[in-house]
Amino acid sequence: MVEPLTADLFAPQCPSAETPFRIGDKWGGMVVICLKDGPRRFSELRVPLRNVSPKVLTETLRSLERDGMITRKSYDENPPRVEYALTDLGRTLFEPMERCREWAEEYLPSLLEARQAYDRAD
């Protein structure tokens, strides 16, 4: 028999709530990949990320900056110029992102089959 779950299964002091799962959100991982080869301007990021709204891209960049994954550097020029770059901490994301890509390569067909079966059952 399986033991019942308890209310304190997840400790309030557990640091997992603070982890940067933003790389798994729709745009965070893509931004990290776009910055892999060096600093980029907002307009440069918009080219491969053409389907994200400027507002959502800005929010994503701010979240990554807040977590210490990227830096934002403003240049006192006319017109103003801002560049985003990965930090050393941000570069540590490449390995786990690669593991996720490998997992998806192996298991995505099974996941999609499960979704289709679930949707057909509804």
PDB file of C-alpha atoms in Angstrom:
ATOM      1  CA  MET A   1       0.000   0.000   0.000  1.00  0.00           C
ATOM      2  CA  VAL A   2       1.242   3.460  -0.833  1.00  0.00           C
ATOM      3  CA  GLU A   3       1.712   5.858   2.063  1.00  0.00           C
ATOM      4  CA  PRO A   4      -0.573   8.914   2.008  1.00  0.00           C
ATOM      5  CA  LEU A   5       0.942  12.227   0.979  1.00  0.00           C
ATOM      6  CA  THR A   6       1.543  14.710   3.769  1.00  0.00           C
ATOM      7  CA  ALA A   7       1.029  18.445   3.789  1.00  0.00           C
ATOM      8  CA  ASP A   8       4.714  19.016   4.518  1.00  0.00           C
ATOM      9  CA  LEU A   9       5.936  16.972   1.534  1.00  0.00           C
ATOM     10  CA  PHE A  10       7.464  20.130   0.078  1.00  0.00           C
ATOM     11  CA  ALA A  11       9.273  22.099   2.736  1.00  0.00           C
ATOM     12  CA  PRO A  12       8.605  25.843   2.583  1.00  0.00           C
ATOM     13  CA  GLN A  13      12.338  26.520   2.959  1.00  0.00           C
ATOM     14  CA  CYS A  14      13.187  24.280  -0.043  1.00  0.00           C
ATOM     15  CA  PRO A  15      15.160  26.297  -2.587  1.00  0.00           C
ATOM     16  CA  SER A  16      13.492  24.602  -5.564  1.00  0.00           C
ATOM     17  CA  ALA A  17      10.942  27.423  -5.732  1.00  0.00           C
ATOM     18  CA  GLU A  18      13.794  29.800  -6.534  1.00  0.00           C
ATOM     19  CA  THR A  19      15.382  27.825  -9.377  1.00  0.00           C
ATOM     20  CA  PRO A  20      15.565  29.380 -12.847  1.00  0.00           C
ATOM     21  CA  PHE A  21      13.071  27.196 -14.641  1.00  0.00           C
ATOM     22  CA  ARG A  22      12.656  30.081 -17.048  1.00  0.00           C
ATOM     23  CA  ILE A  23      14.857  28.179 -19.488  1.00  0.00           C
ATOM     24  CA  GLY A  24      11.957  25.785 -19.802  1.00  0.00           C
ATOM     25  CA  ASP A  25       9.434  28.506 -20.499  1.00  0.00           C
ATOM     26  CA  LYS A  26       8.525  29.346 -24.048  1.00  0.00           C
ATOM     27  CA  TRP A  27      11.237  31.952 -24.693  1.00  0.00           C
ATOM     28  CA  GLY A  28      13.927  31.851 -21.967  1.00  0.00           C
ATOM     29  CA  GLY A  29      15.917  28.976 -23.434  1.00  0.00           C
ATOM     30  CA  MET A  30      15.740  30.509 -26.882  1.00  0.00           C
ATOM     31  CA  VAL A  31      17.135  33.799 -25.583  1.00  0.00           C
ATOM     32  CA  VAL A  32      20.007  31.930 -23.926  1.00  0.00           C
ATOM     33  CA  ILE A  33      20.790  30.192 -27.220  1.00  0.00           C
ATOM     34  CA  CYS A  34      20.658  33.505 -29.116  1.00  0.00           C
ATOM     35  CA  LEU A  35      23.284  34.945 -26.740  1.00  0.00           C
ATOM     36  CA  LYS A  36      25.612  31.933 -26.965  1.00  0.00           C
ATOM     37  CA  ASP A  37      28.092  33.560 -29.354  1.00  0.00           C
ATOM     38  CA  GLY A  38      28.194  36.970 -27.701  1.00  0.00           C
ATOM     39  CA  PRO A  39      26.259  40.131 -26.844  1.00  0.00           C
ATOM     40  CA  ARG A  40      23.177  41.012 -28.866  1.00  0.00           C
ATOM     41  CA  ARG A  41      20.911  44.006 -29.155  1.00  0.00           C
ATOM     42  CA  PHE A  42      17.159  43.745 -28.617  1.00  0.00           C
ATOM     43  CA  SER A  43      16.542  44.222 -32.343  1.00  0.00           C
ATOM     44  CA  GLU A  44      18.969  41.379 -33.134  1.00  0.00           C
ATOM     45  CA  LEU A  45      17.115  39.057 -30.765  1.00  0.00           C
ATOM     46  CA  ARG A  46      13.834  39.924 -32.477  1.00  0.00           C
ATOM     47  CA  VAL A  47      15.038  38.379 -35.771  1.00  0.00           C
ATOM     48  CA  PRO A  48      15.049  34.689 -34.723  1.00  0.00           C
ATOM     49  CA  LEU A  49      12.426  35.356 -32.014  1.00  0.00           C
ATOM     50  CA  ARG A  50      10.027  37.018 -34.458  1.00  0.00           C
ATOM     51  CA  ASN A  51       6.973  35.321 -32.946  1.00  0.00           C
ATOM     52  CA  VAL A  52       7.449  36.816 -29.473  1.00  0.00           C
ATOM     53  CA  SER A  53       5.932  40.202 -28.717  1.00  0.00           C
ATOM     54  CA  PRO A  54       8.317  42.980 -27.663  1.00  0.00           C
ATOM     55  CA  LYS A  55       6.584  43.061 -24.264  1.00  0.00           C
ATOM     56  CA  VAL A  56       7.112  39.353 -23.609  1.00  0.00           C
ATOM     57  CA  LEU A  57      10.711  39.485 -24.841  1.00  0.00           C
ATOM     58  CA  THR A  58      11.374  42.403 -22.505  1.00  0.00           C
ATOM     59  CA  GLU A  59       9.840  40.480 -19.586  1.00  0.00           C
ATOM     60  CA  THR A  60      11.928  37.417 -20.446  1.00  0.00           C
ATOM     61  CA  LEU A  61      15.133  39.464 -20.613  1.00  0.00           C
ATOM     62  CA  ARG A  62      14.365  41.135 -17.283  1.00  0.00           C
ATOM     63  CA  SER A  63      13.692  37.762 -15.631  1.00  0.00           C
ATOM     64  CA  LEU A  64      16.946  36.314 -16.944  1.00  0.00           C
ATOM     65  CA  GLU A  65      18.806  39.436 -15.823  1.00  0.00           C
ATOM     66  CA  ARG A  66      17.231  39.291 -12.375  1.00  0.00           C
ATOM     67  CA  ASP A  67      18.374  35.679 -12.015  1.00  0.00           C
ATOM     68  CA  GLY A  68      21.923  36.612 -12.981  1.00  0.00           C
ATOM     69  CA  MET A  69      21.830  34.671 -16.250  1.00  0.00           C
ATOM     70  CA  ILE A  70      22.363  37.694 -18.492  1.00  0.00           C
ATOM     71  CA  THR A  71      23.618  41.246 -18.207  1.00  0.00           C
ATOM     72  CA  ARG A  72      22.154  44.381 -19.741  1.00  0.00           C
ATOM     73  CA  LYS A  73      24.602  47.072 -20.775  1.00  0.00           C
ATOM     74  CA  SER A  74      23.456  50.534 -21.833  1.00  0.00           C
ATOM     75  CA  TYR A  75      25.677  52.747 -23.958  1.00  0.00           C
ATOM     76  CA  ASP A  76      25.401  56.521 -23.727  1.00  0.00           C
ATOM     77  CA  GLU A  77      24.905  57.079 -27.440  1.00  0.00           C
ATOM     78  CA  ASN A  78      22.379  58.702 -29.690  1.00  0.00           C
ATOM     79  CA  PRO A  79      20.309  56.718 -30.452  1.00  0.00           C
ATOM     80  CA  PRO A  80      20.666  54.742 -27.229  1.00  0.00           C
ATOM     81  CA  ARG A  81      22.140  51.263 -27.548  1.00  0.00           C
ATOM     82  CA  VAL A  82      21.562  48.347 -25.183  1.00  0.00           C
ATOM     83  CA  GLU A  83      23.229  44.956 -25.374  1.00  0.00           C
ATOM     84  CA  TYR A  84      22.424  41.723 -23.593  1.00  0.00           C
ATOM     85  CA  ALA A  85      25.061  39.095 -22.835  1.00  0.00           C
ATOM     86  CA  LEU A  86      25.274  35.806 -20.991  1.00  0.00           C
ATOM     87  CA  THR A  87      27.011  35.727 -17.646  1.00  0.00           C
ATOM     88  CA  ASP A  88      29.230  32.856 -16.544  1.00  0.00           C
ATOM     89  CA  LEU A  89      26.239  31.603 -14.582  1.00  0.00           C
ATOM     90  CA  GLY A  90      24.070  31.812 -17.690  1.00  0.00           C
ATOM     91  CA  ARG A  91      26.585  29.753 -19.654  1.00  0.00           C
ATOM     92  CA  THR A  92      26.143  26.905 -17.168  1.00  0.00           C
ATOM     93  CA  LEU A  93      22.655  26.406 -18.630  1.00  0.00           C
ATOM     94  CA  PHE A  94      23.954  24.915 -21.879  1.00  0.00           C
ATOM     95  CA  GLU A  95      24.664  21.481 -20.412  1.00  0.00           C
ATOM     96  CA  PRO A  96      21.231  20.936 -18.824  1.00  0.00           C
ATOM     97  CA  MET A  97      19.585  22.379 -21.927  1.00  0.00           C
ATOM     98  CA  GLU A  98      21.487  19.854 -24.033  1.00  0.00           C
ATOM     99  CA  ARG A  99      20.299  17.028 -21.754  1.00  0.00           C
ATOM    100  CA  CYS A 100      16.706  18.250 -22.216  1.00  0.00           C
ATOM    101  CA  ARG A 101      17.195  18.332 -25.985  1.00  0.00           C
ATOM    102  CA  GLU A 102      18.503  14.764 -25.912  1.00  0.00           C
ATOM    103  CA  TRP A 103      15.542  13.665 -23.806  1.00  0.00           C
ATOM    104  CA  ALA A 104      13.127  15.303 -26.238  1.00  0.00           C
ATOM    105  CA  GLU A 105      14.848  13.708 -29.201  1.00  0.00           C
ATOM    106  CA  GLU A 106      14.365  10.266 -27.660  1.00  0.00           C
ATOM    107  CA  TYR A 107      10.974  10.641 -26.007  1.00  0.00           C
ATOM    108  CA  LEU A 108       9.050  13.345 -27.886  1.00  0.00           C
ATOM    109  CA  PRO A 109       7.366  10.826 -30.215  1.00  0.00           C
ATOM    110  CA  SER A 110       6.045   8.917 -27.184  1.00  0.00           C
ATOM    111  CA  LEU A 111       4.903  12.135 -25.558  1.00  0.00           C
ATOM    112  CA  LEU A 112       3.040  13.198 -28.711  1.00  0.00           C
ATOM    113  CA  GLU A 113       1.403   9.759 -29.004  1.00  0.00           C
ATOM    114  CA  ALA A 114       0.243  10.018 -25.388  1.00  0.00           C
ATOM    115  CA  ARG A 115      -1.228  13.459 -26.043  1.00  0.00           C
ATOM    116  CA  GLN A 116      -3.080  12.245 -29.123  1.00  0.00           C
ATOM    117  CA  ALA A 117      -4.470   9.244 -27.236  1.00  0.00           C
ATOM    118  CA  TYR A 118      -5.581  11.484 -24.387  1.00  0.00           C
ATOM    119  CA  ASP A 119      -7.230  13.983 -26.751  1.00  0.00           C
ATOM    120  CA  ARG A 120      -9.035  11.193 -28.651  1.00  0.00           C
ATOM    121  CA  ALA A 121     -10.393   9.831 -25.361  1.00  0.00           C
ATOM    122  CA  ASP A 122     -11.936  13.181 -24.453  1.00  0.00           C
TER     123      ASP A 122
END
